[in-house]
PDB file of C-alpha atoms in Angstrom:
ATOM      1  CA  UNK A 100     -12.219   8.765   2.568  1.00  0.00           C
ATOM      2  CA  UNK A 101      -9.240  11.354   3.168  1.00  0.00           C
ATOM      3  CA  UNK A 102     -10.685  14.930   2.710  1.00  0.00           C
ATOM      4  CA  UNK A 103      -7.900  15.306  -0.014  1.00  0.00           C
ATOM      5  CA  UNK A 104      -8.466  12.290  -2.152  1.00  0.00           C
ATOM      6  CA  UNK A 105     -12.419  12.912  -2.250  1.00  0.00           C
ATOM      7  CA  UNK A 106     -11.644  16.410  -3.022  1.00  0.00           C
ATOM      8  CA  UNK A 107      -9.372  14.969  -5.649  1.00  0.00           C
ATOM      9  CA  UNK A 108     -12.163  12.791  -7.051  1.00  0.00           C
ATOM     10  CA  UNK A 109     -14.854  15.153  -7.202  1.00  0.00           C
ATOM     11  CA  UNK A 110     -12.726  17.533  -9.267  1.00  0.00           C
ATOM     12  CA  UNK A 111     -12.776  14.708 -11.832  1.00  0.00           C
ATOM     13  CA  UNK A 112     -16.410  13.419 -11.799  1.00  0.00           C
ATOM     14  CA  UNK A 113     -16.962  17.595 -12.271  1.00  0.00           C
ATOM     15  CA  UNK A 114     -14.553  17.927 -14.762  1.00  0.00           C
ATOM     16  CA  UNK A 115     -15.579  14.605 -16.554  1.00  0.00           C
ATOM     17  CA  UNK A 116     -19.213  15.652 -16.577  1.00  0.00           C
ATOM     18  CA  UNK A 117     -18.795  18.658 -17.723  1.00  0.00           C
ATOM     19  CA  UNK A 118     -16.769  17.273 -20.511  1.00  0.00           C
ATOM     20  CA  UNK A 119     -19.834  14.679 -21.040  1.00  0.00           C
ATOM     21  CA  UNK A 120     -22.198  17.726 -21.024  1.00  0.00           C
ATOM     22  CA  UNK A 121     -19.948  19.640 -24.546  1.00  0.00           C
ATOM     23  CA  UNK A 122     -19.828  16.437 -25.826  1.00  0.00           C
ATOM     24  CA  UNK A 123     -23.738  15.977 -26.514  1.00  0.00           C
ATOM     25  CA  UNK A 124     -24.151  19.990 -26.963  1.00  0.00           C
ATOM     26  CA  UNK A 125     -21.534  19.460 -29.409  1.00  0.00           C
ATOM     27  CA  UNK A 126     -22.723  16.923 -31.437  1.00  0.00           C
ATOM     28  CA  UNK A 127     -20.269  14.161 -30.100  1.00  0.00           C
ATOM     29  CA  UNK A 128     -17.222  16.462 -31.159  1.00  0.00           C
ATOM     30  CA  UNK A 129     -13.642  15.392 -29.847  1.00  0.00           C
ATOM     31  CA  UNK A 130     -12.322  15.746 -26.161  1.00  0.00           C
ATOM     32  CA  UNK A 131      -9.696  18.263 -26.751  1.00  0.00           C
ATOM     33  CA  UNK A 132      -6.035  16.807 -25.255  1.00  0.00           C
ATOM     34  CA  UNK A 133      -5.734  19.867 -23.000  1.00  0.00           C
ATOM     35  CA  UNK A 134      -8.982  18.458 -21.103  1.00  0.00           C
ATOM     36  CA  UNK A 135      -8.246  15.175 -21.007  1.00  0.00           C
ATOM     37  CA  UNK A 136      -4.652  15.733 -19.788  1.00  0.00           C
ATOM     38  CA  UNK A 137      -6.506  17.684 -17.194  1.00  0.00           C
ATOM     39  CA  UNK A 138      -9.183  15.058 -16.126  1.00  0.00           C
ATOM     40  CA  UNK A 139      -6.339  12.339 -15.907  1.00  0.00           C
ATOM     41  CA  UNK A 140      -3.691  14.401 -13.896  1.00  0.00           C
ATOM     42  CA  UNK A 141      -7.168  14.739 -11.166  1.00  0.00           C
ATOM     43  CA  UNK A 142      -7.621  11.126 -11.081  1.00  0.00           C
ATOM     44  CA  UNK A 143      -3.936  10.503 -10.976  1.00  0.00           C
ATOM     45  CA  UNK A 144      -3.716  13.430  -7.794  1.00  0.00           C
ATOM     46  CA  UNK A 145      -6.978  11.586  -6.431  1.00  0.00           C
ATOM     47  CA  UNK A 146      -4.765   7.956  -6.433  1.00  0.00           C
ATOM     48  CA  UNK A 147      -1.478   9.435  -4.912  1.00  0.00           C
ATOM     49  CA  UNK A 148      -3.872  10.990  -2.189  1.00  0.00           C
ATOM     50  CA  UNK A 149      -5.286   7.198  -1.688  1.00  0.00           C
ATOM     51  CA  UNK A 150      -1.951   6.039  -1.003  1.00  0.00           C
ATOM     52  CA  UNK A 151      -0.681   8.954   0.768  1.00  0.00           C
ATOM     53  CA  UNK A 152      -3.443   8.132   3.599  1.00  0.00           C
ATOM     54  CA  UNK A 153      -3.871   4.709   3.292  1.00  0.00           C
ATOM     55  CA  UNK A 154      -2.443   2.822   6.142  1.00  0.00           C
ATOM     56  CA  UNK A 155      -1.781  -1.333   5.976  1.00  0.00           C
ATOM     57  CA  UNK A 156      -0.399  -1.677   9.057  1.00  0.00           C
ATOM     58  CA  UNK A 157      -2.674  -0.853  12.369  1.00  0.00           C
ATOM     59  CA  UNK A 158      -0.194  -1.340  14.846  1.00  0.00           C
ATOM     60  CA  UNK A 159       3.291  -2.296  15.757  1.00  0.00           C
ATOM     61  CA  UNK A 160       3.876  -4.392  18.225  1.00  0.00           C
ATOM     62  CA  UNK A 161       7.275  -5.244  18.268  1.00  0.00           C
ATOM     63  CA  UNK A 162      10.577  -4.439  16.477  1.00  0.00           C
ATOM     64  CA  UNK A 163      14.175  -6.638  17.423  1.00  0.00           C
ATOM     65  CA  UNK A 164      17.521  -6.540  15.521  1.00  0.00           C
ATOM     66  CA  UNK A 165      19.106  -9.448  14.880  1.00  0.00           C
ATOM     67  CA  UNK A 166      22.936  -9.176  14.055  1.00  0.00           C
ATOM     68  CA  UNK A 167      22.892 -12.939  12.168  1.00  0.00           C
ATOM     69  CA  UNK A 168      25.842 -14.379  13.501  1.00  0.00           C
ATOM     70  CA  UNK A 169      29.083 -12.946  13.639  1.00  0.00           C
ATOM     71  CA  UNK A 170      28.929 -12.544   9.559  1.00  0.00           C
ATOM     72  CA  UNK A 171      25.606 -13.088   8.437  1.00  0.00           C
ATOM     73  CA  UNK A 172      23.580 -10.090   7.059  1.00  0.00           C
ATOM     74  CA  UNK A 173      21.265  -8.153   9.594  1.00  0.00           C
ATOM     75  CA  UNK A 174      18.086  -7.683   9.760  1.00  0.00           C
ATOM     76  CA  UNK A 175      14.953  -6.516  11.534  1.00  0.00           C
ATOM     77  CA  UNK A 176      11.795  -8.394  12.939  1.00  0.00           C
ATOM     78  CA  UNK A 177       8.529  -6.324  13.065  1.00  0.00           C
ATOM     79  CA  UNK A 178       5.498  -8.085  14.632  1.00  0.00           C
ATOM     80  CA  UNK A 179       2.844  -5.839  13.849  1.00  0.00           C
ATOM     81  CA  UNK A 180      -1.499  -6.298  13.567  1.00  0.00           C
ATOM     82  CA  UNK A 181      -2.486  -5.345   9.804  1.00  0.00           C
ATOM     83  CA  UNK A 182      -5.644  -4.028  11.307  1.00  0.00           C
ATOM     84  CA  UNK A 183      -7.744  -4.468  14.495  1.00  0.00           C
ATOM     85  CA  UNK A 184      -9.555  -7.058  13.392  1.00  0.00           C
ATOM     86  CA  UNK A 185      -7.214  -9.180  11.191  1.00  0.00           C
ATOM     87  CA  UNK A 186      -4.154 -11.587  11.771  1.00  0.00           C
ATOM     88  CA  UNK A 187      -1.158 -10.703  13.609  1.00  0.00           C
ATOM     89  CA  UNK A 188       1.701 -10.668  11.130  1.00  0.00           C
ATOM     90  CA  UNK A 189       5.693 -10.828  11.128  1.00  0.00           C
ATOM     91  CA  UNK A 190       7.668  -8.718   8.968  1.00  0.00           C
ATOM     92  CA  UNK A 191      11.854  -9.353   7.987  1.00  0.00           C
ATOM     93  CA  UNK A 192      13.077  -6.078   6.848  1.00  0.00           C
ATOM     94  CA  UNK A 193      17.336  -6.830   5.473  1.00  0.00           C
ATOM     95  CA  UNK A 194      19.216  -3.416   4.736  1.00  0.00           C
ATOM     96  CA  UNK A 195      18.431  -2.057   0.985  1.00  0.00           C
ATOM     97  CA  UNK A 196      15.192  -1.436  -1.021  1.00  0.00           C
ATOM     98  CA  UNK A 197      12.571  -4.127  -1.618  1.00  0.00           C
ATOM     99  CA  UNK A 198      13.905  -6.784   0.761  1.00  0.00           C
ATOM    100  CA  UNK A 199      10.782  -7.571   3.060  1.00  0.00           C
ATOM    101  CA  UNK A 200       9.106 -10.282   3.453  1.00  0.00           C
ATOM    102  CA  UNK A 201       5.772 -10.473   5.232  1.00  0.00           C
ATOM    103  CA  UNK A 202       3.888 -13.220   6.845  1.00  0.00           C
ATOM    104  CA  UNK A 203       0.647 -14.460   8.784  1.00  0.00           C
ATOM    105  CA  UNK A 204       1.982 -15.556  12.170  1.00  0.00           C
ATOM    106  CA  UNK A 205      -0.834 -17.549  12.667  1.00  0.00           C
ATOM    107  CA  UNK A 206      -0.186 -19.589   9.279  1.00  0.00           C
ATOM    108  CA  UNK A 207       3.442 -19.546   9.670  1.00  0.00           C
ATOM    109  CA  UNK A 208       2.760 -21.542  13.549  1.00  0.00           C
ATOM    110  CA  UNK A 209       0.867 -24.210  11.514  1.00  0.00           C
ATOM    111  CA  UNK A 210       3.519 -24.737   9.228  1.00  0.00           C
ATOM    112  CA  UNK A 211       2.393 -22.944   5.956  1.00  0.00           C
ATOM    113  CA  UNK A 212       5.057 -21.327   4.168  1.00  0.00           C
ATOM    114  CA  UNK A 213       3.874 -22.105   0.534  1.00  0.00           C
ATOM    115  CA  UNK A 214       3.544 -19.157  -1.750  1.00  0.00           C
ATOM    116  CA  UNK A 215       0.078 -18.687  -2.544  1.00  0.00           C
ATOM    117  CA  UNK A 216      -3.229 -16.495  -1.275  1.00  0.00           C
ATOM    118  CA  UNK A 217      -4.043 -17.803   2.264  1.00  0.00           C
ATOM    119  CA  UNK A 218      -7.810 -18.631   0.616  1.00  0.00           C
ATOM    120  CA  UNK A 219      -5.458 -20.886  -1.742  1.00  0.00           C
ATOM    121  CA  UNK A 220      -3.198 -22.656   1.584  1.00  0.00           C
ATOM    122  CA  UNK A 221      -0.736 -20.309   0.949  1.00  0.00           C
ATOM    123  CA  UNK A 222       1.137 -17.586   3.234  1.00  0.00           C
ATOM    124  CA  UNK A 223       1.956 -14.621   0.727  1.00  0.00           C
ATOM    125  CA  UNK A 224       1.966 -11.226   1.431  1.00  0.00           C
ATOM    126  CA  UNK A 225       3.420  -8.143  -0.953  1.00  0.00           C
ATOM    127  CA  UNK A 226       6.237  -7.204   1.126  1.00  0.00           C
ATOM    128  CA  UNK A 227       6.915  -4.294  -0.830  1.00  0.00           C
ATOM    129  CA  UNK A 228       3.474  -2.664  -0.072  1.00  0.00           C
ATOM    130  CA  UNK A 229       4.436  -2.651   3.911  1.00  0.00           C
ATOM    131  CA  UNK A 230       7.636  -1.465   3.363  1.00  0.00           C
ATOM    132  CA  UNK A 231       7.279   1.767   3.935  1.00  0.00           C
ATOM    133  CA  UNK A 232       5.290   1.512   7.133  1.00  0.00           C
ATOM    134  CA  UNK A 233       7.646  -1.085   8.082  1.00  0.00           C
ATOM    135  CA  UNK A 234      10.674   0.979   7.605  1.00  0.00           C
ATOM    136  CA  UNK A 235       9.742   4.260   9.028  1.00  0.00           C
ATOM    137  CA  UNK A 236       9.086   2.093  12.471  1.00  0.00           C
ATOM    138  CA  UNK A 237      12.255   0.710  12.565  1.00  0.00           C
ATOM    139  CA  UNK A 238      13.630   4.189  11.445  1.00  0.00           C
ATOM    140  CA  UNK A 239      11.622   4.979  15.312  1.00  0.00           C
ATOM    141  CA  UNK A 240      12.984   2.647  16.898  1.00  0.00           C
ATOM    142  CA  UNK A 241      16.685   2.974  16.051  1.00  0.00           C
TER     143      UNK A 241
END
């Protein structure tokens, strides 16, 4: 865990204990808002630290342009591993926010394109949670 997240999330276990603690010394009076504004904004620095390090994509292996004709749109192939010991995937990355899509290469080479969880013979993956990753390679290698 990143040294800023757990950090993060001990704050709030501490501050929601303590806040347990003047709850049964105070006969099960009220949280006051003050506290509980405080306790959330800790849990919600604790998730933005979770995402902040939080890497999907292990390594990239390999970033192309393709121009699309002499008037199609352009775009960007990324193969990339998700991590070291999972599937190779493929990643199309067209100009302008949330248009990525993101598949298996191994699933895609037997034909599966269906939407659906690989467990359910599918080949969907959230495109818009590699973005970013995917993005600030190809912002490298251009």
């Amino acid at each position: 865990m990143a040294s800023r997240q757990a950090k993060s999330l001990q704050a709030a276990i501490e501050q929601i204990q303590a806040a347990e603690n003047r709850w049964h010394e105070d006969g099960g009076a009220r949280l006051q808002d003050d506290e509980l504004t405080r306790i959330l904004t800790t849990l919600a620095e604790a998730v933005v630290a979770e995402r902040v390090t939080h890497k999907l994509i292990h390594k990239i292996e390999e970033i192309e342009y393709h121009r699309n004709g002499v008037s199609g749109e352009g775009f960007h192939v990324v193969t990339f591993q998700q991590h070291p010991e999972r599937t190779k995937m493929v990643g199309i990355v067209f100009l302008g926010r949330d248009r990525v899509a993101v598949f298996d290469r191994e699933l895609l080479g037997r034909g599966v394109i269906q939407i659906g969880l690989p467990d359910d013979g599918g080949n969907s993956w959230h495109g818009d949670q590699f973005e970013p990753e995917l993005r600030a390679a190809i912002h490298k290698f251009d």
